[in-house]
Amino acid sequence: MTVPKEMPEKWARAGAPHSWSRKKPSWGTEEERRARANDREYNEKFQYASNCIKTSKYNILTFLPVNLFEQFQEVANTYFLFLLILQLIPQISSLSWFTTIVPLVLVLTITAVKDATDDYFRHKSDNQVNNRQSQVLINGVLQQEQWMNVCVGDIIKLENNQFVAADLLLLSSSEPHGLCYIETAELDGETNMKVRQAIPVTSELGDISKLAKFDGEVICEPPNNKLDKFSGTLYWKENKFPLSNQNMLLRGCVLRNTEWCFGLVIFAGPDTKLMQNSGRTKFKRTSIDRLMNTLVLWIFGFLVCMGVILAIGNAIWEHEVGTRFQVYLPWDEAVDSAFFSGFLSFWSYIIILNTVVPISLYVSVEVIRLGHSYFINWDKKMFCMKKRTPAEARTTTLNEELGQVEYIFSDKTGTLTQNIMVFNKCSIHGRSYGDVFDVLGHKAELGERPEPIDFSFNPLADKKFLFWDPTLLEAVKMGDRHTHEFFRLLSLCHTVMSEEKNEGELYYKAQSPDEGALVTAARNFGFVFRSRTPKTITVHELGTAITYQLLAILDFNNIRKRMSVIVRNPEGKIRLYCKGADTILLERLHHSTQELLNTTTDHLNEYAGEGLRTLVLAYKDLDEEYYEEWAERRLQASLAQDSREDRLASVYEEVESDMVLLGATAIEDKLQQGVPETIALLTLANIKIWVLTGDKQETAVNIGYSCKMLTDDMTEVFIVTGHTVLEVREELRKAREKMMDSSRTVGNGFTYQEKLSSKLASVLEAVAGEYALVINGHSLAHALEADMELEFLETACACKAVICCRVTPLQKAQVVELVKKYKKAVTLAIGDGANDVSMIKTAHIGVGISGQEGIQAVLASDYSFSQFKFLQRLLLVHGRWSYLRMCKFLCYFFYKNFAFTMVHFWFGFFCGFSAQTVYDQYFITLYNIVYTSLPVLAMGVFDQDVPEQRSMEYPKLYEPGQLNLLFNKREFFICIAQGIYTSVLMFFIPYGVFAEATRDDGTQLADYQSFAVTVATSLVIVVSVQIGLDTGYWTAINHFFIWGSLAVYFAILFAMHSNGLFDMFPNQFRFVGNAQNTLAQPTVWLTIVLTTVVCIMPVVAFRFLRLHLKPDLSDTVRYTQLVRKKQKAQHRCMRRVGRTGSRRSGYAFSHQEGFGELIMSGKNMRVSSLALSSFTTRSSSSWIESLRRKKSDSASSPSGGADKPLKG
Amino acid sequence: MTWSATARGAHQPDNTAFTQQRLPAWQPLLSASIALPLFFCAGLAFIGLGLGLYYSSNGIKELEYDYTGDLGTSNCSVCAAAGQGRSPPPRCSCAWYFSLPELFQGPVYLYYELTNFYQNYRRYGVSRDDEQLSGLPSALRHPANECAPYQLSAAGLPIAPCGAIANSLFNDSFSLWHQRRAGGPYVEVPLDRTGIAWWTDYHVKFRNPPLVNGSLALAFQGTAPPPNWHRPVYDLSTDPNNTGFINQDFVVWMRTAALPTFRKLYARIRQGNYSTGLPRGAYRVNITYNYPVRAFGGHKLIIFSSISWMGGKNPFLGIAYLVVGSLCILMGFVMLVVYIRYQDQNDEDEDEE
């Protein structure tokens, strides 16, 4: 009944374009939102947006006007419209109207077709989304409704794995306490699950009859785009209940692990936070675009100058000659003076000379970029077989910029690393396991590993777990006490959740992959963590189920860098198991284990040298009384009103002392395939790589070493960890001084000046030796302040590698912005997570790693692919080619149009500056769109200077792009000069020949039409030869287009000059018979040949001399390739070399508090299924209350916001 | 924003040479083995052609006479002075005497040349109606607007042929007389005035309107001649194939020139005794001087010229070919030197590598 009422409003909205964007109710800006449950009539008063979304711009009726309006907002299009209007004035019109309108219509049509296709897909996706079904409670009955018919105030039911249809207030759910779990990947890209809870009063509204009677009213903030904030109040039964973001389910989330839930629609359709957030991404332009715009402006200036010169010429001519020539050619009635005639001729010349900036330039550029984008999409070598994901150019306008990248900002987790942790080695009671030996007992290298050991004895083993050292399994089977204790610790001391779908099919949901790896290792070696309840942990130890009583979890945090559990085993003994970072834990060991400690330390150093992340394990027996007393103190501490955290920490500290060392684990943070090779190659291509990660310093440095960003050959790695401005400044200064010192000793002889100047910058750029800089998040915050950013930038840019750890998403963007601001360099940001979005959007080019669970980064990116290693191909092959092609294209394009247009200028001096064209008007119309467009497009799309494998072998080939060598103002002037040179010859050679010549039958040769045909033909031939010279890679398509263009030129020429067309339209086709008469003359062909040779030979000579006197690298590469075709490719050896030296211990946890509290509270576990808890939280978010509390705590600390948990 | 994520599980891209940018291609490199022969061959070819052109151009005889009649230059100055400031100028004739010491090798062509005459001025060039000239009766009555101010006569009649070009038709005429013996009578040399226009112009582009009652004059009834003309267009000649729009003089004039100095063919001399050329002796050209050019500083010339395979006298082309050919050879030598010197160096460099 209410649905039809709503329809007109919806359609009214759909009619207006952009209606979805920030549309407010018509009576003004919404100040607060009121929604009453189950009362559509009441809610309709406010005219809230319906849940129908509309991202499309046009419909069938509005397409033409709206699209045309948009297109004419482009300056170029308006300019051509202006020209068109000028041409309609008969006194000015020097060309027929169609010379402009044909290209203009063509350009507009191409753009319109593209827009229409885009919009069609948006319509399709809108329809698909709008027609999704959801269950709405109407008049006490659940009814199936389409999403678009859901409106504010409705109560809807969601089921597991369904998308949330609108922004809902969670009322109740199938889970206890009104809990529900959601995945927010679509919203913010975070793949972990989050918990939402209904407020207690509504959580009891479980069934439909109760819900139908619910008539609470929500008053809340107006729609906004803050994803993590919500404030409102629920008025129900004369009570007020505060609402927060914890009670909200936002559109775009997916319900997980919750059978059903009910929600009250608060914001619908365009008002939802998802839609409010989906603003258009900032339009990025390439540097070539900007250069092109400048050049086009210059050309306009040039055009005006030419117009003025010719107009003055006209005024003088009319004054000197024209007045007297009036016997034969009276002035127009409107023209009363030479001056006015000059004025008119100015506009006439603007019309005929406008082809210096051809309308087809912008379209051609777009076409070429589109072609390059398709090549990226089609590239098989950038297709990830595993994830079935192709590379995708999501933006088609940035391709050539890929060939100019100087700085790469990379995320770590998920980008450089796979975020997969592998249990690799361990040291148990002074003995190291995990090294792989071959038959002779030598350490085996990678790739020659024997078969991994067989875990089939253990039915609960994880099949995917691989381990090669059989001695460890033997030790377990032999019943080695320490080994058992070691794995027992791993199976007990963690916060992993288990899920057993079928008997024996265990799934672990770990908060961090490190933990998962450790627990899985224990599982395979026979210590299977099976299930847990708030008070117990059940472990299958070598086949027997043993249930430990869980007394306490001493959870992880950033300061403690360790976690412990206190358990009571079936025998009743209480034991504390602890694992943590070596630096922390080794201090807390019992002194009796000194010798063991030394061996273990040696092992730790060895592991760290191999780039592994290590953890130290220890245990401690507690006696009953001590524990009782300790537990009491802990309780007291946890109940304390003030400084509870500190007090708890000291209580924990107390019990975690005098522990007995068990051993250490080493986990490999698996790099993505080919990362070190890619980084090495990109470095050779002179691209600087900065890693910006949310991870902590140790992990980041570790990865830096394992992916060869940092090497031991480096002169020094500076680490900046200062907490205050002064410290940071000091550290940066020291780093610079060191670099200066060494370069001074090398012999540069510069005296260092404290003042930051351009000289300093240049000195630092020339620093000898390789340095790296590692900077921490809190130091970075200071370094990015306005007065220090330059200092930081200079220091960082002098280093070969820069690693920023613990950075927030905002800081990532700031760093990119900083480089963008001061270095005139192209930046590229690559990342996979929501935390990279800001940096991806800020950088000139954003690359998203696709195939991951979150797609936020991909959605914000310009290019996406699934492996970091594809970056080398994207930049060195596609980017390089795109840049090369675009530059060649632009050079040629400007050249050909100047050659074409400037002929009119010279002719002006011989035709009384009357704006007479040299060519037939059809030639002018077709020159740019038919005769010369396809060959240059083919070159722009297909050209290659060196084969793709060469650009990988010689990364230096990438440099011209970075230095902007192939198309810059200088190159532009060279092209223009060449064009003008050609135009001079193009006019004056025929002029010289024609002046007094006659045909071979004695009739006049130098008639206007023959002259036009001769000049036009030589022009087409010259520019075709020139494109032939420019084309470095003649595919069949190039041949087809170049020869085809010439053929088409002659075909059209003869057709236009044919009798048939003349008979039909004598006034339009005046050149009848001209082609055959003119082109039959040997003199004409001699002229054409002469013109061609004179135009082309200097170019050939110049190129030949440059090739031999000053060859650039790509010439050399091609040359050597030609000379020695069978030259063996240089293979680069990229062996993993173990690093010895400083130990890099990494505590293998994420930086958030674990699940300890959640587990111990038991709140998340069903009463019915406590024994075998089957829930699947992968979440890292903490329990609601504690989260709230901690938020308020962290808000008070200075960088609390900045240290927000990051994914890496 | 849409919910469709990036195409996951998409098909693997096709493995074709096109999509993988591995199309077979010819990759020319500007190596010495191509560039040097190119320059030398082109240079030699150009020098050869240039010599040929130069000599054939030199073999062409030209004889020209400026009869504009600037004060005291010739006996045409009387006519020029008489026509000064009068429109239409009075009929006047003058003559040019010349003698040939030897045979002027034929066939000989007679041209007139105008200088400083802007047939290529834009407004002049468009001031015509090709529909009218192609014989369309409707266009005959309704000339195109481009013809203004020569579209309609003062009496409001449509002008045929309309426009500035037709109005300014060159109307001097020449006749050539030959005195075989000194003191003997002058014999008129027959001038072939047919076939001086392009075949396509004469047969396709220009057509008379359909005859009315077999009369061309009736076809043009209701039109006015251009103001400068003394005779209506159907009266240009008595020959029905040479009158009206297809009058050869008119057709030649209507093919406007590209440059302000131009020559147009007036007649060929190829009949009777004169088919091999003009024999030696004294000649007289009778000129009817009608066409005023001095007002805008133009000149009128009369030219006798012979012709070769490449057309009339054209010294520019031959010289240009010679110059360009020599430059090519010179450039070739420079490139050769550079190639030899730097080739050695490159080899050494590569050896060092």
PDB file of N, CA and C in Angstrom, chain A residues 104 389 1019:
ATOM      1  N   LEU A 104      34.738  17.788 -35.635  1.00  0.00           N
ATOM      2  CA  LEU A 104      34.120  18.030 -34.329  1.00  0.00           C
ATOM      3  C   LEU A 104      33.074  16.970 -34.029  1.00  0.00           C
ATOM      4  N   THR A 389      43.793 -13.834 -11.877  1.00  0.00           N
ATOM      5  CA  THR A 389      43.559 -12.396 -11.951  1.00  0.00           C
ATOM      6  C   THR A 389      44.455 -11.793 -13.015  1.00  0.00           C
ATOM      7  N   LEU A1019      52.793  17.055 -49.651  1.00  0.00           N
ATOM      8  CA  LEU A1019      52.666  17.044 -48.191  1.00  0.00           C
ATOM      9  C   LEU A1019      52.318  15.642 -47.699  1.00  0.00           C
TER      10      LEU A1019
END
